[in-house]
PDB file of C-alpha atoms and ligand atoms in Angstrom:
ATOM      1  CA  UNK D 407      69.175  89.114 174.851  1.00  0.00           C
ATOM      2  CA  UNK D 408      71.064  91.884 172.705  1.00  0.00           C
ATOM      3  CA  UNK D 409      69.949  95.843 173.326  1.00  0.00           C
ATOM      4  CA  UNK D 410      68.001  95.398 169.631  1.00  0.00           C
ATOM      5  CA  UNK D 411      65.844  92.268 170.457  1.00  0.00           C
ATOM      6  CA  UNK D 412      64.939  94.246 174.077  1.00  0.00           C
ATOM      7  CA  UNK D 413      64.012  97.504 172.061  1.00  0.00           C
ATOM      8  CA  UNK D 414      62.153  95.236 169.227  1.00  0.00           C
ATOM      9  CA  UNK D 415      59.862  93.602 172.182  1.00  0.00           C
ATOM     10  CA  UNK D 416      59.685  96.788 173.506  1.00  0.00           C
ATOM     11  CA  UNK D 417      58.599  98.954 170.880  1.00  0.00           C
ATOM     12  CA  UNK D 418      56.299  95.887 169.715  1.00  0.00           C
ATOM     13  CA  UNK D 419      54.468  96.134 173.328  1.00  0.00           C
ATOM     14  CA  UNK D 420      53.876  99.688 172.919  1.00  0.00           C
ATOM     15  CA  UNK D 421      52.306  99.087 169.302  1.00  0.00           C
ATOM     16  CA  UNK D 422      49.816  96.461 171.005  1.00  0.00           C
ATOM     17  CA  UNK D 423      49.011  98.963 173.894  1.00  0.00           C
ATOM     18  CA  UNK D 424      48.335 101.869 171.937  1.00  0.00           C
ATOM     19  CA  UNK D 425      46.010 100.347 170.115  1.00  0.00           C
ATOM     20  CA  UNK D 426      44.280  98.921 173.464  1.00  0.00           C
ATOM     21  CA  UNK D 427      43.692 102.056 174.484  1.00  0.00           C
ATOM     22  CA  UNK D 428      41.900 103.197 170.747  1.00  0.00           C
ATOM     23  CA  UNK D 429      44.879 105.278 169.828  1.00  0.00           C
ATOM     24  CA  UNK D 430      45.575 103.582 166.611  1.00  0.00           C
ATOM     25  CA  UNK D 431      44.070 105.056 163.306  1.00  0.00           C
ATOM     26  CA  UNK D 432      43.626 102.123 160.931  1.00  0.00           C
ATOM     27  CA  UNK D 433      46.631 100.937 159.120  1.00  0.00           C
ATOM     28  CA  UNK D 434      48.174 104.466 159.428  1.00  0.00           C
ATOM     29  CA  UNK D 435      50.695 105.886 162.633  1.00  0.00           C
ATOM     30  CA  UNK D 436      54.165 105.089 163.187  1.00  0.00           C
ATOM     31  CA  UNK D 437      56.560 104.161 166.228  1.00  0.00           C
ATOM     32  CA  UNK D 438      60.131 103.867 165.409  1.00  0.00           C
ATOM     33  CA  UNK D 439      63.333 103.989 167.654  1.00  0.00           C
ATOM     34  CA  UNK D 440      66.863 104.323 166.570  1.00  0.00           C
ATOM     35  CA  UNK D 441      69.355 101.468 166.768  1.00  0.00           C
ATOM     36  CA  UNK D 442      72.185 102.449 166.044  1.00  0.00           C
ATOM     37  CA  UNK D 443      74.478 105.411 167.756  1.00  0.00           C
ATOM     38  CA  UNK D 444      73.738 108.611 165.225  1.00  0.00           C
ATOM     39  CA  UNK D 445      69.860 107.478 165.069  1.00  0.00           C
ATOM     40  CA  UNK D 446      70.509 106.921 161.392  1.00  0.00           C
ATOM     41  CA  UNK D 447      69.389 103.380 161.808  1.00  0.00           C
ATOM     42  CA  UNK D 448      66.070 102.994 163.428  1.00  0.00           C
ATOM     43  CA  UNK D 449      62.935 100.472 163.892  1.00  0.00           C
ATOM     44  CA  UNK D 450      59.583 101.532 162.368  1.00  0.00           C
ATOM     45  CA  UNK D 451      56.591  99.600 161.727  1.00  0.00           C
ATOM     46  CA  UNK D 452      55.920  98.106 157.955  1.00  0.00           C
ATOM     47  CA  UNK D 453      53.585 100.220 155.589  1.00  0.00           C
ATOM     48  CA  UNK D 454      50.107  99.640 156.419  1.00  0.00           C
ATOM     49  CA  UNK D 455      50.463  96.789 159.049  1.00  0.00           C
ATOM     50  CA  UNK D 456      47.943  96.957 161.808  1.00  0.00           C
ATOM     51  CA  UNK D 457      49.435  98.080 164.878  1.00  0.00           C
ATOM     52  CA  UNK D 458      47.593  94.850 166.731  1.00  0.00           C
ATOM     53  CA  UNK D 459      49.576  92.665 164.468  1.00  0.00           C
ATOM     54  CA  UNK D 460      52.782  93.737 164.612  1.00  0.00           C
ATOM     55  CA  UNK D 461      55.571  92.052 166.412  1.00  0.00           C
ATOM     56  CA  UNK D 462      59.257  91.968 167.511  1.00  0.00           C
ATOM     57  CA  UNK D 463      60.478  90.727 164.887  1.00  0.00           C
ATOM     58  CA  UNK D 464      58.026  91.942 162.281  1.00  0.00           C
ATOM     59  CA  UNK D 465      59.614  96.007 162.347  1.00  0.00           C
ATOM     60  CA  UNK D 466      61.556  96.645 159.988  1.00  0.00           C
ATOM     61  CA  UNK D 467      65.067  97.929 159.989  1.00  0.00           C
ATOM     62  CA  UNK D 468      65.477 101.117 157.735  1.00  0.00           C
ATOM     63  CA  UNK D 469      68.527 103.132 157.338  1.00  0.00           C
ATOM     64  CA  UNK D 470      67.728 107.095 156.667  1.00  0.00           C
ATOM     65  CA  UNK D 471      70.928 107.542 154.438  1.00  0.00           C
ATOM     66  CA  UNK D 472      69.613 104.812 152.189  1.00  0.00           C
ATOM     67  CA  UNK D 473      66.676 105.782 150.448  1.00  0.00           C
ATOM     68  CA  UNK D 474      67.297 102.522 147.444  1.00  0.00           C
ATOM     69  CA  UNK D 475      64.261 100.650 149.390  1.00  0.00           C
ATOM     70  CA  UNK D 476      62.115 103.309 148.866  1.00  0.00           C
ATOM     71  CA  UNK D 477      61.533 102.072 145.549  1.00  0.00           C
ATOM     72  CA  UNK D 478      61.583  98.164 146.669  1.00  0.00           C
ATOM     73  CA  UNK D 479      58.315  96.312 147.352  1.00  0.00           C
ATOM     74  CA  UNK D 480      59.553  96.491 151.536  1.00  0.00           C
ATOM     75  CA  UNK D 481      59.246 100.878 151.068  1.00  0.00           C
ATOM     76  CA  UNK D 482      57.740 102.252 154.519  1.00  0.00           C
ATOM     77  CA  UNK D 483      54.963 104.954 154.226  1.00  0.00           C
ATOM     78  CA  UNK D 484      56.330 107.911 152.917  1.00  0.00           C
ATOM     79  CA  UNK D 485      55.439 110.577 155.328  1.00  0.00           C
ATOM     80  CA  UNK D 486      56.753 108.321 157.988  1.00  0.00           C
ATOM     81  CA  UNK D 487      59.935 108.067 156.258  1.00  0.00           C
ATOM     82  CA  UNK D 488      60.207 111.291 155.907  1.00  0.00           C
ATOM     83  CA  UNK D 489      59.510 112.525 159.530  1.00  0.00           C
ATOM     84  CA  UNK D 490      60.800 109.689 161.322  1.00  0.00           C
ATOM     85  CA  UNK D 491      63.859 109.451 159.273  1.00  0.00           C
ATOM     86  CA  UNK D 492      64.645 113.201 159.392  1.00  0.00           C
ATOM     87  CA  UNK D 493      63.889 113.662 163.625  1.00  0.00           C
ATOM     88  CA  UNK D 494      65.907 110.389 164.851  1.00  0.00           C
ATOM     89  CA  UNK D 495      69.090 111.863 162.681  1.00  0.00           C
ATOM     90  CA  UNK D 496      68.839 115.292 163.672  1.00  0.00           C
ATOM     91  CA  UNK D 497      68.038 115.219 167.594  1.00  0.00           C
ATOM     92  CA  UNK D 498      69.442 113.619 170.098  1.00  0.00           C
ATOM     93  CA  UNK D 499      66.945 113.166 172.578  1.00  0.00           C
ATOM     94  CA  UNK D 500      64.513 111.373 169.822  1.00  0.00           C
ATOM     95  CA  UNK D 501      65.821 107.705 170.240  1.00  0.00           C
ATOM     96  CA  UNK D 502      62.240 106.736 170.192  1.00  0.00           C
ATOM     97  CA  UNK D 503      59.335 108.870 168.202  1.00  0.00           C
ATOM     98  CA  UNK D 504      55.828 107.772 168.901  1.00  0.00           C
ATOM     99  CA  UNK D 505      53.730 109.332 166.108  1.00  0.00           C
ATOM    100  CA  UNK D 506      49.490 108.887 166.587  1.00  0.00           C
ATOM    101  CA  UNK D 507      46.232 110.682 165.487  1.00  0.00           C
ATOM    102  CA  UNK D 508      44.432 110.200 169.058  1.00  0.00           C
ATOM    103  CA  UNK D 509      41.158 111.329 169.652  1.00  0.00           C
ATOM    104  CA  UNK D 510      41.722 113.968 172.680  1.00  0.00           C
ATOM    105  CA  UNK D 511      45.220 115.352 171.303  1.00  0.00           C
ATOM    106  CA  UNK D 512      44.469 115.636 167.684  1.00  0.00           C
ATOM    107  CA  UNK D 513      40.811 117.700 168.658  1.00  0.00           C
ATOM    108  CA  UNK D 514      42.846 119.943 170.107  1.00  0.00           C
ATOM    109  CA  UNK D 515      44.936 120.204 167.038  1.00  0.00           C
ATOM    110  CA  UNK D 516      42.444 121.704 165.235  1.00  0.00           C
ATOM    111  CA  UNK D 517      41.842 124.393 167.323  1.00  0.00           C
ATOM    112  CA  UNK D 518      43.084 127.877 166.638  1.00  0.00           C
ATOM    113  CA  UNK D 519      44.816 128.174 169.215  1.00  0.00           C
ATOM    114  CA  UNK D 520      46.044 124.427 170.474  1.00  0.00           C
ATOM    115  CA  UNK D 521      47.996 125.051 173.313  1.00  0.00           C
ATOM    116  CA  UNK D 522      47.986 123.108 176.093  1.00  0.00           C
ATOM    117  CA  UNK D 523      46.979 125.238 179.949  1.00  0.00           C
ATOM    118  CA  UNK D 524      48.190 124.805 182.864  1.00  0.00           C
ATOM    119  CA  UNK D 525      45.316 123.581 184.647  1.00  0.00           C
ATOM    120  CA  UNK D 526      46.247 120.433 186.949  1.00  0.00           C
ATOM    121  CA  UNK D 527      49.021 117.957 187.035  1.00  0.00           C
ATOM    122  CA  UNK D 528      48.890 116.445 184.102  1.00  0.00           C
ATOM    123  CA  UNK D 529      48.280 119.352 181.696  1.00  0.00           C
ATOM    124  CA  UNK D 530      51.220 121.117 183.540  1.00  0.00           C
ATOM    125  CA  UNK D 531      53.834 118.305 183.184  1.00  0.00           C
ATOM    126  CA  UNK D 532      53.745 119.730 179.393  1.00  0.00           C
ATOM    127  CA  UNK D 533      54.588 123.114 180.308  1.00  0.00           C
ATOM    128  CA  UNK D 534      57.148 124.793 178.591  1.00  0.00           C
ATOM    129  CA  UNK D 535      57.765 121.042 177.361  1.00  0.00           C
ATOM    130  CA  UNK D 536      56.092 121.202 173.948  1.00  0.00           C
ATOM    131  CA  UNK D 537      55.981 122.658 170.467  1.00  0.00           C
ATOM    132  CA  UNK D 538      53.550 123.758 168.446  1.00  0.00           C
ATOM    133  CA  UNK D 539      53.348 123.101 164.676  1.00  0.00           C
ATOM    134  CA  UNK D 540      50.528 125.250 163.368  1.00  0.00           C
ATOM    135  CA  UNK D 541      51.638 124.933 159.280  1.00  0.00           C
ATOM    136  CA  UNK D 542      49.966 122.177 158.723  1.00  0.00           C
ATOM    137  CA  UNK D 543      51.378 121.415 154.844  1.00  0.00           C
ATOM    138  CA  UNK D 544      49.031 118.181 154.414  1.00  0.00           C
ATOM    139  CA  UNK D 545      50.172 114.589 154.528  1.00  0.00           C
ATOM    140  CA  UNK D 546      54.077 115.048 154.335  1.00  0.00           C
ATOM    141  CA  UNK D 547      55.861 113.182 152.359  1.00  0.00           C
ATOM    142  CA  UNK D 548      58.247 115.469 151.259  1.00  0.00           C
ATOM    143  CA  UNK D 549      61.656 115.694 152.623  1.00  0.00           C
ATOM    144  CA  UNK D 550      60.953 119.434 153.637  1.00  0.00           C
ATOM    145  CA  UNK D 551      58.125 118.627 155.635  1.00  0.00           C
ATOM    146  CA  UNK D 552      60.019 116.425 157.683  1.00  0.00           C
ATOM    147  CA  UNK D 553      62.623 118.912 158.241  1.00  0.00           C
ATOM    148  CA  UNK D 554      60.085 121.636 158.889  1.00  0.00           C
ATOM    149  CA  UNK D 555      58.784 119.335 161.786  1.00  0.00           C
ATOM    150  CA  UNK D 556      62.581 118.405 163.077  1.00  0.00           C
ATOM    151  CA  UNK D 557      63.428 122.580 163.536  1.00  0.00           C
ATOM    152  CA  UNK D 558      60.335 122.948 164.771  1.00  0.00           C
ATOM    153  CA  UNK D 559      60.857 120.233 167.402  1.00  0.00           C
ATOM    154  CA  UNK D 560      63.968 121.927 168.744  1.00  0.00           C
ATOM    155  CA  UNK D 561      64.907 120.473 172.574  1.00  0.00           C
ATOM    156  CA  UNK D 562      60.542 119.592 173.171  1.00  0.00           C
ATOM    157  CA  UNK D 563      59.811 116.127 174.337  1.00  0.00           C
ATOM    158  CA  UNK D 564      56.506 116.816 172.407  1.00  0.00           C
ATOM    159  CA  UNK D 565      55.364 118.546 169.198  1.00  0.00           C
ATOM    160  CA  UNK D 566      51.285 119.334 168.543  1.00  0.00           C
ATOM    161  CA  UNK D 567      51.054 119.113 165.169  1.00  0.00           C
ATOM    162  CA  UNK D 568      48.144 121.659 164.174  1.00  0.00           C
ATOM    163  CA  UNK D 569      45.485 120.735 162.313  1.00  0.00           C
ATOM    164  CA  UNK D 570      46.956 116.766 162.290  1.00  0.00           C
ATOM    165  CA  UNK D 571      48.082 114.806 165.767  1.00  0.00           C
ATOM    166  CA  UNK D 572      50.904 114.826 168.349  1.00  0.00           C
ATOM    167  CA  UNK D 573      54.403 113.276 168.179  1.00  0.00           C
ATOM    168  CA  UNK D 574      56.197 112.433 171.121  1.00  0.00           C
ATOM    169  CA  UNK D 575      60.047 111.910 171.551  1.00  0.00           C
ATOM    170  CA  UNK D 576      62.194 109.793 174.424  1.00  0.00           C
ATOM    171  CA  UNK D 577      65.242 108.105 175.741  1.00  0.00           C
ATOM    172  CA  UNK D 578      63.550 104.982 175.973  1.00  0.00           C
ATOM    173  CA  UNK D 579      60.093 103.550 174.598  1.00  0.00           C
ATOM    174  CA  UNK D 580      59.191 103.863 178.288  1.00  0.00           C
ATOM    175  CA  UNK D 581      59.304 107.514 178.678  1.00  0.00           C
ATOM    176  CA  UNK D 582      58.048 108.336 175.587  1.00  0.00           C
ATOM    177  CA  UNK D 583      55.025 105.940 175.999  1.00  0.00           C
ATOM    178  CA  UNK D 584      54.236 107.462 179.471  1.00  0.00           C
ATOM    179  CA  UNK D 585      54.764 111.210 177.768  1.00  0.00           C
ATOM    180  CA  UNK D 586      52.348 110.064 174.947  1.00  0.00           C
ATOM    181  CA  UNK D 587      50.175 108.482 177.960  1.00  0.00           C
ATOM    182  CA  UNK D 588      49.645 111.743 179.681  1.00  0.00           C
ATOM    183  CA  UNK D 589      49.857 114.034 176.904  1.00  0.00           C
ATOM    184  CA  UNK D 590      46.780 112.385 175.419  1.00  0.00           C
ATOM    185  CA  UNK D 591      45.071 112.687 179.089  1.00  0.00           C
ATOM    186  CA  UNK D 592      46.011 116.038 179.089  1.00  0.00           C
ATOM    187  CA  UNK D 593      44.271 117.132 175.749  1.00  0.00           C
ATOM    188  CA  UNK D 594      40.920 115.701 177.016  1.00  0.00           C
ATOM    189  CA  UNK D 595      41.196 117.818 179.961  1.00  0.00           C
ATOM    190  CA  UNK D 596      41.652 120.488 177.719  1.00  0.00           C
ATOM    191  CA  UNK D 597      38.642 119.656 175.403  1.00  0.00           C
ATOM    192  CA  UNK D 598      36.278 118.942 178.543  1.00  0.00           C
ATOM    193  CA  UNK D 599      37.549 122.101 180.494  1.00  0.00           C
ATOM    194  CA  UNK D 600      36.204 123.904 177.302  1.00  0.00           C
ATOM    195  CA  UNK D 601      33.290 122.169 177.196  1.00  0.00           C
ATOM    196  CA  UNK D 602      31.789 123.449 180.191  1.00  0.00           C
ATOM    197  CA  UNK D 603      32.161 127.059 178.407  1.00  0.00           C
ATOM    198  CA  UNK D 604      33.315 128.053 181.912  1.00  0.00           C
ATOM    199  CA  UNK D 605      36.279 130.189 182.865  1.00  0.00           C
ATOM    200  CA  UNK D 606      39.237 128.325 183.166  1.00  0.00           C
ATOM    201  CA  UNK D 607      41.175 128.808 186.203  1.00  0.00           C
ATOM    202  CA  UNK D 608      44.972 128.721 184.619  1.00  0.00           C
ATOM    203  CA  UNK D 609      47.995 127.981 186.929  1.00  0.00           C
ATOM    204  CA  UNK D 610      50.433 131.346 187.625  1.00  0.00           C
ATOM    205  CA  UNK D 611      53.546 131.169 185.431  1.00  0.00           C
ATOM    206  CA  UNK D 612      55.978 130.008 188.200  1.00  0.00           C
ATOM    207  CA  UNK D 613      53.652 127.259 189.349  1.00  0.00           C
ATOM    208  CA  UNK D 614      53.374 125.973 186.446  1.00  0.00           C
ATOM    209  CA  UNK D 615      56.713 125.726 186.009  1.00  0.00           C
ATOM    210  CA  UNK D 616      57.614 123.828 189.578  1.00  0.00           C
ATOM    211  CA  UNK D 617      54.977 121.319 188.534  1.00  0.00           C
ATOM    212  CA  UNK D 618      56.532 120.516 185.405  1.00  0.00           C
ATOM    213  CA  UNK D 619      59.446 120.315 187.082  1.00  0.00           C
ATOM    214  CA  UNK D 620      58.463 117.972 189.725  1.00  0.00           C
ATOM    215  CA  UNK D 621      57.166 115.183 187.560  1.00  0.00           C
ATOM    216  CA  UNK D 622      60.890 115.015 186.678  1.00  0.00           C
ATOM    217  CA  UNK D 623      61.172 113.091 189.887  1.00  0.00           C
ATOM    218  CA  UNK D 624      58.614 110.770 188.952  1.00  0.00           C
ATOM    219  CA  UNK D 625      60.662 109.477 185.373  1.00  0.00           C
ATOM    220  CA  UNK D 626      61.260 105.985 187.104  1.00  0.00           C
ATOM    221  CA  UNK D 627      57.123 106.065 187.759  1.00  0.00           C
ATOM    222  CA  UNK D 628      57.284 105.417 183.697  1.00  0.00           C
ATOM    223  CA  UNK D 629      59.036 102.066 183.953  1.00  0.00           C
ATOM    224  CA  UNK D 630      57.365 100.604 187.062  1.00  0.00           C
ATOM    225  CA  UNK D 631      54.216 101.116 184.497  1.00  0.00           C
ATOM    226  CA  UNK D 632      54.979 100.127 181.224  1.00  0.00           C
ATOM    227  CA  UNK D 633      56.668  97.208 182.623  1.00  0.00           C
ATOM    228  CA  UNK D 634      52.951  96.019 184.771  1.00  0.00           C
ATOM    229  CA  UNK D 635      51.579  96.971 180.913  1.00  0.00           C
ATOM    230  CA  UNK D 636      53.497  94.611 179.756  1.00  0.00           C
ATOM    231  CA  UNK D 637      53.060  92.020 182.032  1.00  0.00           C
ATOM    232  CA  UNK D 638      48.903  92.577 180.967  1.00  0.00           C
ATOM    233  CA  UNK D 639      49.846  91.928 177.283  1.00  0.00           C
ATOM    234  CA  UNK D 640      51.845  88.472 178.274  1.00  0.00           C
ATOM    235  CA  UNK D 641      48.799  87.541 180.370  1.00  0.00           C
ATOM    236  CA  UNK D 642      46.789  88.228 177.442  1.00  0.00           C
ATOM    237  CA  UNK D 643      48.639  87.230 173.924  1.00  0.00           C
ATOM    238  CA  UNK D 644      52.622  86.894 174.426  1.00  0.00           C
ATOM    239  CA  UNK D 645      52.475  87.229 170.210  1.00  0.00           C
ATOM    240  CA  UNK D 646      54.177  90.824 170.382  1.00  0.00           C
ATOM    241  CA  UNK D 647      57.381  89.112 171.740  1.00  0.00           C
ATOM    242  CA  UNK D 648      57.564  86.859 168.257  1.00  0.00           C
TER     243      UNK D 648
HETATM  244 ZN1   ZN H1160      49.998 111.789 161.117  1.00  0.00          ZN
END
């Protein structure tokens, strides 16, 4: 199998398992993942298809340099094209961007201040590890919103996007879907931590810090489970692979 079909049934699966877990948000979102070398080529799903319907070979190919199919009957969303387009050129650690209003993550967006605490593992494996967008310029679809988002980005592996949803970057579809995984589980331990009204008891600087660091031993933990995910989506409906 070439390195594209691999990364089509890949990004496919994550498509289907995001929208298991009620991540979706209708026929809105977008995944994409860069084919070719300079990310200038990538994989993104088709405007307004249903994330449970999409499938290997249903992504389309776009090419950010050539905007002619933007006015073709096959033009992606706009604001997709725009962000996705603009982050898989200009860094190189975004070979896949996972884009989603969740429910957790994008209630915390809309706080004043949306940062996420250091308060156990999984809220502290985004230490230091994510940016904060909090000029929220409605739904972009210009080119300088995506551009705004890309420098805003920087080296992160995450971006909370104020006022709108997270976006997640990765090597692989793997690591970004087990970043996206945690960083949603993450933002409802926020939200319930402040629900109790209580105190929160926030990790020291430094520990924060080694905890973040040590879940980079735990990268390989990200394959072992999107792999067994996958293996639940071919028990259930092998249709992603098409
Ligand atoms: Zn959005």
């Amino acid at each position: 199998m070439s390195p594209e079909s691999e990364l089509r049934i890949d990004l496919a699966a994550a498509f289907r398992l995001i929208h298991e877990l009620d991540m979706h948000e209708s026929v809105a979102n977008h995944l994409s993942a860069a084919v070719s070398a300079d990310g200038k080529q990538f994989l993104m799903n088709r405007r307004w298809m249903h994330f449970a319907n999409v499938t290997a070979s249903n992504l389309q190919l776009l090419d950010s340099e050539d905007s002619s199919i933007m006015h073709s009957d096959e033009a992606p969303d706009a604001s997709a094209w725009s962000i996705h387009g603009n982050v898989h050129k200009a860094l190189p650690q975004a070979r896949v961007i996972l884009h989603v209003h969740s429910t957790h993550a994008t209630a915390l967006s809309t706080l004043k201040d949306p940062r996420i605490l250091p308060l156990d593992n999984n809220t502290a494996r985004f230490y230091q590890r994510i940016a904060y967008d909090t000029h929220f310029g409605g739904i972009a679809t210009s080119d300088e919103e995506g551009r705004r988002i890309k420098d805003t980005f920087g080296d992160k592996q995450a971006l909370m996007m104020g006022n709108h949803g997270i976006t997640v970057v990765g090597k692989t579809v793997a690591e970004a879907f087990e970043d996206l995984y945690y960083l949603e589980k993450a933002c409802r331990t926020m939200i319930l931590a402040y629900s109790t009204g209580q105190a929160l008891n926030v990790m020291p600087h430094e520990l924060a810090l080694e905890t973040a660091a040590s879940w980079d031993e735990f990268r390989g933990a990200s394959y072992a489970h999107f792999e067994q995910l996958k293996g639940m989506l071919d028990k259930k409906d092998l249709s992603y692979r098409d």
